[in-house]
Amino acid sequence: MKAWEENIRKVVPYVPGEQPQSSGIIKLNTNENPYPPAPGVVKALSNLDADLMRRYPDPLVSVLVNAIAEFYGLNSDQVFVGVGSDDVLAMAFLTCFNSEKPILFPDITYSFYDVWAKLFRIPYEVQPLDEDFCIRTEDYQKENGGIVFPNPNAPTGVLKSLGEIEDIIRSNPGVIVIVDEAYIDFGGESALSLLNKYDNLLIAQTFSKSRSMAGMRIGFLFGNPKLIRYINDCKYSFNSYTMNQAAIVSGVEALRDSAYFRQCTGKIIETREWAKTEFRRLGFQFTDSMANFLFVTHPDYSAEELFESLKEAGIYVRYFKHPERIRNYLRITIGTKEEMEALFAFLKQYVKE
Ligand code: PMP
């Protein structure tokens, strides 16, 4: 090691799913929405004012913050926006998790949490999911420096009831509880209704999944005004202009079309429920996912080999080697009905052979 390397911050980065650039593949590996964003988004972008490009964007991102607040029936001072929920979650970790006590999150969960914890030197302790891949509420009722978990959880898709979520928030008044609701629009009940009751609650959501805008990078947080102010203080100490004008304009436009939003999420939920029956028919086992993906395993086949065979056939799904307990599982994003039919045509052959 070179002398200067001693003082380098060394991290093992998060590894996102592959983004193959070739066309003609079926991409079910990163939980993207298979449908395009609302038609108004594309129109607004093609009319984007050159003067908006010339100038710095509004550091307060007021138009988008106000549009989100209005859509969800909140005040603007309860909303924080950023470059995808990865950005807002990282900012929330930095702002909220500064205790000597460990933060708690599940052992099988979004694999960015431990990366941020290590990056920001936040002590953490993982809590094992039960044998059905469910979060055990009692594991989150011990001393801690903060709590974070997705609802529904990823990559399992398992949803916790609002009552159980409230138990965790209520029993931890001295720390911030972050509920990551990246997939909540596919059938879950948001903790939004608890926001005015608990000042230690922070909710993260995203435009990446249910609003088909992963490429635009828009995420947001709901929290009490004082907490949102603290998070903004950290953000402005880091980078004043994280969100570009195209993202801001398209985010506002997406929120205008709630009929389209309901139609797309409805189609994905319908395809997911149909896919569950198809997977069951082929002998797969899976959790009862309430997200836009299914987490499946087959008692007779290796998930890793199936993952490779699918890829060779141009069908990309997600395979996690770690932790050990999920080594024989695949996380498969719900695509269009046609994409899923192509997947099942392949799987029927595979299972027969
Ligand atoms: N939380 C969870 C649980 C996720 O699966 C993802 C998607 N990788 C994110 C947050 C981040 O999504 P984005 O940054 O696109 O909003």
CSV table of C-alpha atoms and ligand atoms in Angstrom, one decimal:
chain,number,residue,atom,x,y,z
A,1,MET,CA,0.0,0.0,0.0
A,2,LYS,CA,1.3,3.5,-0.9
A,3,ALA,CA,1.8,5.9,2.1
A,4,TRP,CA,-1.0,8.2,0.8
A,5,GLU,CA,-3.5,5.3,0.7
A,6,GLU,CA,-3.5,5.0,4.4
A,7,ASN,CA,-5.7,8.1,4.6
A,8,ILE,CA,-8.1,7.1,1.8
A,9,ARG,CA,-11.7,6.3,2.7
A,10,LYS,CA,-12.0,2.7,1.5
A,11,VAL,CA,-15.5,1.4,0.8
A,12,VAL,CA,-17.0,-1.6,-0.9
A,13,PRO,CA,-19.6,0.0,-3.1
A,14,TYR,CA,-23.2,-1.1,-3.8
A,15,VAL,CA,-23.5,-3.1,-7.0
A,16,PRO,CA,-26.7,-2.3,-8.9
A,17,GLY,CA,-28.3,-4.8,-11.3
A,18,GLU,CA,-26.8,-5.0,-14.8
A,19,GLN,CA,-27.9,-2.4,-17.4
A,20,PRO,CA,-27.2,-4.2,-20.7
A,21,GLN,CA,-27.1,-1.7,-23.6
A,22,SER,CA,-28.2,-4.2,-26.2
A,23,SER,CA,-31.8,-4.1,-27.5
A,24,GLY,CA,-34.1,-7.1,-27.8
A,25,ILE,CA,-33.5,-8.4,-24.3
A,26,ILE,CA,-36.2,-8.9,-21.7
A,27,LYS,CA,-35.1,-6.9,-18.7
A,28,LEU,CA,-36.6,-8.1,-15.4
A,29,ASN,CA,-33.6,-7.5,-13.2
A,30,THR,CA,-33.9,-3.9,-11.7
A,31,ASN,CA,-37.5,-3.5,-10.8
A,32,GLU,CA,-38.1,-0.9,-13.5
A,33,ASN,CA,-41.6,-0.3,-14.7
A,34,PRO,CA,-42.3,-1.8,-18.1
A,35,TYR,CA,-44.6,1.0,-19.1
A,36,PRO,CA,-43.6,4.5,-20.3
A,37,PRO,CA,-44.0,7.5,-18.0
A,38,ALA,CA,-47.3,9.5,-18.3
A,39,PRO,CA,-47.6,11.0,-21.8
A,40,GLY,CA,-47.5,14.5,-20.4
A,41,VAL,CA,-44.0,13.9,-19.1
A,42,VAL,CA,-42.5,13.3,-22.5
A,43,LYS,CA,-44.4,16.3,-23.9
A,44,ALA,CA,-43.2,18.6,-21.1
A,45,LEU,CA,-39.6,17.5,-21.7
A,46,SER,CA,-39.7,18.2,-25.4
A,47,ASN,CA,-40.9,21.7,-24.6
A,48,LEU,CA,-38.3,22.4,-21.9
A,49,ASP,CA,-37.5,26.1,-21.9
A,50,ALA,CA,-33.9,26.8,-22.8
A,51,ASP,CA,-33.8,29.5,-20.2
A,52,LEU,CA,-34.4,26.9,-17.6
A,53,MET,CA,-31.3,25.1,-18.8
A,54,ARG,CA,-29.2,28.2,-18.8
A,55,ARG,CA,-29.9,29.0,-15.2
A,56,TYR,CA,-29.3,27.1,-12.0
A,57,PRO,CA,-32.3,25.3,-10.8
A,58,ASP,CA,-34.3,26.5,-7.8
A,59,PRO,CA,-32.3,25.0,-4.8
A,60,LEU,CA,-35.5,24.6,-2.9
A,61,VAL,CA,-37.0,22.7,-5.8
A,62,SER,CA,-40.3,24.4,-4.7
A,63,VAL,CA,-42.5,23.4,-7.7
A,64,LEU,CA,-41.8,19.7,-7.2
A,65,VAL,CA,-41.9,19.9,-3.4
A,66,ASN,CA,-45.3,21.7,-3.6
A,67,ALA,CA,-46.7,19.3,-6.2
A,68,ILE,CA,-45.7,16.3,-4.0
A,69,ALA,CA,-47.1,17.9,-0.9
A,70,GLU,CA,-50.4,18.7,-2.7
A,71,PHE,CA,-50.7,15.2,-4.1
A,72,TYR,CA,-50.3,13.5,-0.7
A,73,GLY,CA,-52.2,16.1,1.3
A,74,LEU,CA,-49.2,17.4,3.2
A,75,ASN,CA,-47.6,20.8,3.8
A,76,SER,CA,-44.5,21.6,1.7
A,77,ASP,CA,-42.4,21.7,4.9
A,78,GLN,CA,-43.0,18.0,5.4
A,79,VAL,CA,-41.4,17.1,2.1
A,80,PHE,CA,-37.7,16.7,1.0
A,81,VAL,CA,-36.8,15.7,-2.6
A,82,GLY,CA,-33.6,14.4,-4.1
A,83,VAL,CA,-32.0,12.4,-6.9
A,84,GLY,CA,-33.8,9.1,-6.5
A,85,SER,CA,-34.6,7.5,-3.1
A,86,ASP,CA,-31.0,6.4,-2.9
A,87,ASP,CA,-30.0,10.1,-2.6
A,88,VAL,CA,-32.7,11.0,-0.1
A,89,LEU,CA,-32.0,7.8,2.0
A,90,ALA,CA,-28.3,8.5,2.0
A,91,MET,CA,-29.0,12.1,3.2
A,92,ALA,CA,-31.4,10.7,5.8
A,93,PHE,CA,-28.7,8.3,7.1
A,94,LEU,CA,-26.2,11.1,7.3
A,95,THR,CA,-28.6,13.4,9.1
A,96,CYS,CA,-30.4,11.0,11.4
A,97,PHE,CA,-28.0,8.2,12.3
A,98,ASN,CA,-25.4,9.8,14.5
A,99,SER,CA,-25.6,7.7,17.7
A,100,GLU,CA,-22.9,5.4,19.1
A,101,LYS,CA,-25.6,2.8,19.4
A,102,PRO,CA,-26.2,0.6,16.3
A,103,ILE,CA,-28.9,1.2,13.8
A,104,LEU,CA,-31.1,-1.8,13.1
A,105,PHE,CA,-32.2,-3.3,9.8
A,106,PRO,CA,-33.1,-6.7,8.5
A,107,ASP,CA,-30.4,-9.2,7.5
A,108,ILE,CA,-32.1,-9.7,4.1
A,109,THR,CA,-33.0,-6.3,2.8
A,110,TYR,CA,-32.0,-3.6,0.4
A,111,SER,CA,-28.3,-4.1,0.2
A,112,PHE,CA,-27.5,-0.3,0.0
A,113,TYR,CA,-28.2,0.1,3.8
A,114,ASP,CA,-25.0,-1.5,5.0
A,115,VAL,CA,-23.0,0.3,2.3
A,116,TRP,CA,-24.2,3.7,3.6
A,117,ALA,CA,-23.7,2.6,7.2
A,118,LYS,CA,-20.1,1.8,6.4
A,119,LEU,CA,-19.5,4.9,4.3
A,120,PHE,CA,-20.8,7.2,7.1
A,121,ARG,CA,-19.3,5.0,9.8
A,122,ILE,CA,-22.6,4.3,11.4
A,123,PRO,CA,-22.6,1.2,13.7
A,124,TYR,CA,-25.3,-1.3,12.7
A,125,GLU,CA,-26.7,-4.6,13.7
A,126,VAL,CA,-28.8,-6.7,11.3
A,127,GLN,CA,-31.9,-8.5,12.6
A,128,PRO,CA,-32.7,-11.9,11.0
A,129,LEU,CA,-36.0,-12.3,9.2
A,130,ASP,CA,-38.0,-15.2,10.5
A,131,GLU,CA,-38.3,-18.5,8.6
A,132,ASP,CA,-41.0,-17.0,6.4
A,133,PHE,CA,-38.8,-14.0,5.5
A,134,CYS,CA,-40.9,-11.7,7.7
A,135,ILE,CA,-39.5,-8.9,9.9
A,136,ARG,CA,-40.0,-9.7,13.6
A,137,THR,CA,-41.4,-6.6,15.2
A,138,GLU,CA,-39.9,-7.6,18.6
A,139,ASP,CA,-36.3,-7.4,17.1
A,140,TYR,CA,-36.8,-3.7,16.8
A,141,GLN,CA,-37.8,-3.1,20.4
A,142,LYS,CA,-34.3,-3.0,21.9
A,143,GLU,CA,-31.9,-0.1,22.4
A,144,ASN,CA,-30.7,1.3,19.0
A,145,GLY,CA,-29.4,4.3,17.2
A,146,GLY,CA,-32.2,4.3,14.6
A,147,ILE,CA,-34.1,1.9,12.4
A,148,VAL,CA,-34.6,1.5,8.6
A,149,PHE,CA,-36.4,-1.1,6.6
A,150,PRO,CA,-38.3,-1.3,3.4
A,151,ASN,CA,-42.1,-1.9,3.4
A,152,PRO,CA,-42.7,-4.1,1.4
A,153,ASN,CA,-39.2,-5.5,2.1
A,154,ALA,CA,-36.8,-6.0,-0.8
A,155,PRO,CA,-35.9,-8.5,-2.3
A,156,THR,CA,-38.7,-10.5,-0.7
A,157,GLY,CA,-41.7,-8.3,-1.4
A,158,VAL,CA,-43.1,-9.2,2.0
A,159,LEU,CA,-45.4,-6.5,3.4
A,160,LYS,CA,-45.9,-5.6,7.0
A,161,SER,CA,-49.3,-4.3,8.2
A,162,LEU,CA,-49.6,-0.7,9.2
A,163,GLY,CA,-50.4,-1.8,12.7
A,164,GLU,CA,-47.0,-3.6,13.0
A,165,ILE,CA,-45.2,-0.6,11.4
A,166,GLU,CA,-46.9,1.6,14.0
A,167,ASP,CA,-45.7,-0.7,16.8
A,168,ILE,CA,-42.1,-0.2,15.7
A,169,ILE,CA,-42.4,3.5,15.5
A,170,ARG,CA,-44.3,3.8,18.8
A,171,SER,CA,-41.7,1.8,20.7
A,172,ASN,CA,-38.8,3.9,19.4
A,173,PRO,CA,-39.6,7.5,20.3
A,174,GLY,CA,-36.0,8.4,20.9
A,175,VAL,CA,-34.7,7.6,17.4
A,176,ILE,CA,-35.7,8.1,13.8
A,177,VAL,CA,-37.5,5.2,12.1
A,178,ILE,CA,-37.1,5.3,8.3
A,179,VAL,CA,-39.7,3.3,6.4
A,180,ASP,CA,-38.5,2.9,2.8
A,181,GLU,CA,-41.7,2.7,0.7
A,182,ALA,CA,-40.0,2.3,-2.7
A,183,TYR,CA,-42.6,-0.4,-3.6
A,184,ILE,CA,-45.6,0.7,-1.6
A,185,ASP,CA,-47.8,1.7,-4.6
A,186,PHE,CA,-48.1,-2.0,-5.7
A,187,GLY,CA,-50.6,-3.0,-3.0
A,188,GLY,CA,-49.3,-1.8,0.4
A,189,GLU,CA,-50.7,0.7,2.8
A,190,SER,CA,-48.4,3.7,3.3
A,191,ALA,CA,-47.3,4.9,6.8
A,192,LEU,CA,-48.2,8.4,5.6
A,193,SER,CA,-51.3,8.4,7.9
A,194,LEU,CA,-49.0,8.1,10.9
A,195,LEU,CA,-46.9,11.1,9.9
A,196,ASN,CA,-48.8,13.7,12.0
A,197,LYS,CA,-48.9,11.3,15.0
A,198,TYR,CA,-45.2,10.4,15.3
A,199,ASP,CA,-42.4,13.0,14.9
A,200,ASN,CA,-39.7,10.2,14.7
A,201,LEU,CA,-41.1,8.8,11.5
A,202,LEU,CA,-39.4,9.4,8.1
A,203,ILE,CA,-40.9,7.8,4.9
A,204,ALA,CA,-39.0,7.5,1.7
A,205,GLN,CA,-40.7,7.0,-1.7
A,206,THR,CA,-39.6,7.2,-5.4
A,207,PHE,CA,-40.7,7.9,-8.9
A,208,SER,CA,-38.5,5.1,-10.2
A,209,LYS,CA,-41.0,2.2,-9.9
A,210,SER,CA,-44.7,3.1,-9.8
A,211,ARG,CA,-44.2,6.2,-11.9
A,212,SER,CA,-41.9,4.6,-14.5
A,213,MET,CA,-39.2,7.2,-14.1
A,214,ALA,CA,-36.1,5.4,-12.8
A,215,GLY,CA,-34.1,7.3,-15.5
A,216,MET,CA,-35.1,10.7,-14.2
A,217,ARG,CA,-33.9,10.0,-10.7
A,218,ILE,CA,-36.6,11.5,-8.4
A,219,GLY,CA,-37.0,10.4,-4.7
A,220,PHE,CA,-38.6,12.1,-1.7
A,221,LEU,CA,-39.0,11.9,2.0
A,222,PHE,CA,-42.0,12.7,4.3
A,223,GLY,CA,-41.2,13.8,7.8
A,224,ASN,CA,-42.0,16.4,10.4
A,225,PRO,CA,-41.0,20.0,9.4
A,226,LYS,CA,-38.1,20.2,11.9
A,227,LEU,CA,-36.6,17.0,10.8
A,228,ILE,CA,-37.0,18.0,7.1
A,229,ARG,CA,-35.2,21.2,8.0
A,230,TYR,CA,-32.3,19.3,9.5
A,231,ILE,CA,-32.1,17.1,6.4
A,232,ASN,CA,-32.1,20.1,4.1
A,233,ASP,CA,-29.3,21.7,6.2
A,234,CYS,CA,-27.2,18.6,5.5
A,235,LYS,CA,-28.1,18.6,1.8
A,236,TYR,CA,-27.2,22.3,1.4
A,237,SER,CA,-23.9,21.5,3.1
A,238,PHE,CA,-23.2,19.0,0.4
A,239,ASN,CA,-24.6,20.2,-2.9
A,240,SER,CA,-27.2,22.9,-3.4
A,241,TYR,CA,-28.3,21.8,-6.8
A,242,THR,CA,-28.8,18.1,-6.9
A,243,MET,CA,-31.9,18.0,-9.1
A,244,ASN,CA,-31.8,19.1,-12.7
A,245,GLN,CA,-34.6,21.0,-14.4
A,246,ALA,CA,-35.6,18.1,-16.6
A,247,ALA,CA,-36.2,16.0,-13.6
A,248,ILE,CA,-38.1,18.7,-11.8
A,249,VAL,CA,-40.4,19.5,-14.7
A,250,SER,CA,-41.1,15.8,-15.4
A,251,GLY,CA,-41.8,15.0,-11.8
A,252,VAL,CA,-44.4,17.8,-11.6
A,253,GLU,CA,-46.0,16.5,-14.8
A,254,ALA,CA,-46.1,12.9,-13.7
A,255,LEU,CA,-48.1,13.9,-10.6
A,256,ARG,CA,-50.8,15.6,-12.7
A,257,ASP,CA,-51.9,12.3,-14.3
A,258,SER,CA,-53.2,10.1,-11.5
A,259,ALA,CA,-55.4,8.1,-13.8
A,260,TYR,CA,-52.4,6.9,-15.8
A,261,PHE,CA,-50.6,6.2,-12.5
A,262,ARG,CA,-53.5,4.0,-11.3
A,263,GLN,CA,-53.8,2.3,-14.6
A,264,CYS,CA,-50.1,1.3,-14.8
A,265,THR,CA,-49.8,0.1,-11.2
A,266,GLY,CA,-53.1,-1.7,-11.6
A,267,LYS,CA,-51.8,-3.6,-14.7
A,268,ILE,CA,-48.6,-4.6,-12.8
A,269,ILE,CA,-50.5,-5.8,-9.8
A,270,GLU,CA,-52.8,-7.9,-12.1
A,271,THR,CA,-49.8,-9.4,-14.0
A,272,ARG,CA,-48.0,-10.1,-10.7
A,273,GLU,CA,-51.0,-12.1,-9.4
A,274,TRP,CA,-51.3,-14.0,-12.6
A,275,ALA,CA,-47.5,-14.7,-12.5
A,276,LYS,CA,-47.9,-16.2,-9.0
A,277,THR,CA,-50.3,-18.8,-10.4
A,278,GLU,CA,-48.0,-19.6,-13.3
A,279,PHE,CA,-44.9,-19.9,-11.0
A,280,ARG,CA,-47.0,-22.2,-8.7
A,281,ARG,CA,-48.0,-24.4,-11.6
A,282,LEU,CA,-44.3,-24.9,-12.5
A,283,GLY,CA,-43.4,-25.9,-8.9
A,284,PHE,CA,-41.8,-22.7,-7.8
A,285,GLN,CA,-42.1,-21.5,-4.3
A,286,PHE,CA,-42.2,-17.8,-3.4
A,287,THR,CA,-43.2,-15.2,-0.9
A,288,ASP,CA,-46.5,-13.4,-1.3
A,289,SER,CA,-44.9,-10.3,-2.8
A,290,MET,CA,-46.8,-7.0,-2.7
A,291,ALA,CA,-44.1,-5.3,-4.8
A,292,ASN,CA,-43.4,-5.2,-8.6
A,293,PHE,CA,-41.2,-8.3,-8.4
A,294,LEU,CA,-41.5,-11.9,-7.2
A,295,PHE,CA,-38.8,-13.7,-5.1
A,296,VAL,CA,-38.9,-17.3,-6.3
A,297,THR,CA,-37.1,-20.5,-5.7
A,298,HIS,CA,-37.5,-24.1,-7.1
A,299,PRO,CA,-36.7,-27.1,-5.0
A,300,ASP,CA,-35.3,-29.0,-7.9
A,301,TYR,CA,-33.2,-26.4,-9.7
A,302,SER,CA,-30.2,-24.2,-8.9
A,303,ALA,CA,-31.2,-20.5,-9.0
A,304,GLU,CA,-27.7,-19.6,-10.1
A,305,GLU,CA,-27.8,-22.0,-13.1
A,306,LEU,CA,-31.3,-20.9,-14.0
A,307,PHE,CA,-30.2,-17.3,-13.8
A,308,GLU,CA,-27.3,-18.0,-16.3
A,309,SER,CA,-29.6,-19.9,-18.6
A,310,LEU,CA,-32.2,-17.2,-18.6
A,311,LYS,CA,-29.5,-14.6,-19.4
A,312,GLU,CA,-28.2,-16.7,-22.3
A,313,ALA,CA,-31.8,-16.7,-23.6
A,314,GLY,CA,-31.8,-12.9,-23.3
A,315,ILE,CA,-34.0,-12.7,-20.1
A,316,TYR,CA,-32.3,-10.8,-17.3
A,317,VAL,CA,-33.4,-11.4,-13.7
A,318,ARG,CA,-31.6,-10.7,-10.4
A,319,TYR,CA,-29.5,-13.2,-8.5
A,320,PHE,CA,-27.9,-12.5,-5.1
A,321,LYS,CA,-25.2,-14.8,-3.9
A,322,HIS,CA,-25.4,-13.4,-0.4
A,323,PRO,CA,-26.6,-13.9,2.2
A,324,GLU,CA,-26.5,-17.7,2.2
A,325,ARG,CA,-30.3,-18.1,2.9
A,326,ILE,CA,-31.3,-16.5,-0.4
A,327,ARG,CA,-28.7,-18.2,-2.6
A,328,ASN,CA,-31.3,-20.3,-4.3
A,329,TYR,CA,-33.7,-17.5,-5.0
A,330,LEU,CA,-34.2,-15.2,-8.0
A,331,ARG,CA,-35.8,-11.8,-7.9
A,332,ILE,CA,-37.9,-11.3,-11.0
A,333,THR,CA,-39.4,-8.0,-11.9
A,334,ILE,CA,-43.0,-8.0,-13.2
A,335,GLY,CA,-42.8,-6.9,-16.8
A,336,THR,CA,-45.5,-6.6,-19.4
A,337,LYS,CA,-47.9,-9.6,-19.8
A,338,GLU,CA,-46.0,-10.4,-23.1
A,339,GLU,CA,-42.6,-10.3,-21.4
A,340,MET,CA,-43.8,-12.6,-18.6
A,341,GLU,CA,-45.3,-14.9,-21.2
A,342,ALA,CA,-41.9,-15.2,-22.8
A,343,LEU,CA,-40.4,-15.9,-19.4
A,344,PHE,CA,-42.9,-18.7,-18.7
A,345,ALA,CA,-42.4,-20.2,-22.1
A,346,PHE,CA,-38.7,-20.5,-21.3
A,347,LEU,CA,-39.4,-21.8,-17.8
A,348,LYS,CA,-41.9,-24.4,-19.0
A,349,GLN,CA,-39.2,-25.8,-21.3
A,350,TYR,CA,-36.5,-25.6,-18.6
A,351,VAL,CA,-38.6,-27.4,-15.9
A,352,LYS,CA,-39.5,-30.1,-18.4
A,353,GLU,CA,-35.9,-30.8,-19.4
B,1,PMP,N1,-35.1,1.4,-1.8
B,1,PMP,C1,-35.3,0.1,-2.2
B,1,PMP,C2,-35.9,-0.9,-1.3
B,1,PMP,C3,-35.0,-0.2,-3.5
B,1,PMP,O1,-35.1,-1.5,-4.0
B,1,PMP,C4,-34.5,0.8,-4.4
B,1,PMP,C5,-34.2,0.4,-5.8
B,1,PMP,N2,-32.9,0.0,-6.1
B,1,PMP,C6,-34.3,2.1,-3.9
B,1,PMP,C7,-34.7,2.3,-2.6
B,1,PMP,C8,-33.7,3.2,-4.7
B,1,PMP,O2,-34.5,3.5,-5.8
B,1,PMP,P1,-34.3,4.9,-6.5
B,1,PMP,O3,-33.0,5.5,-6.1
B,1,PMP,O4,-34.3,4.6,-8.0
B,1,PMP,O5,-35.4,5.8,-6.1
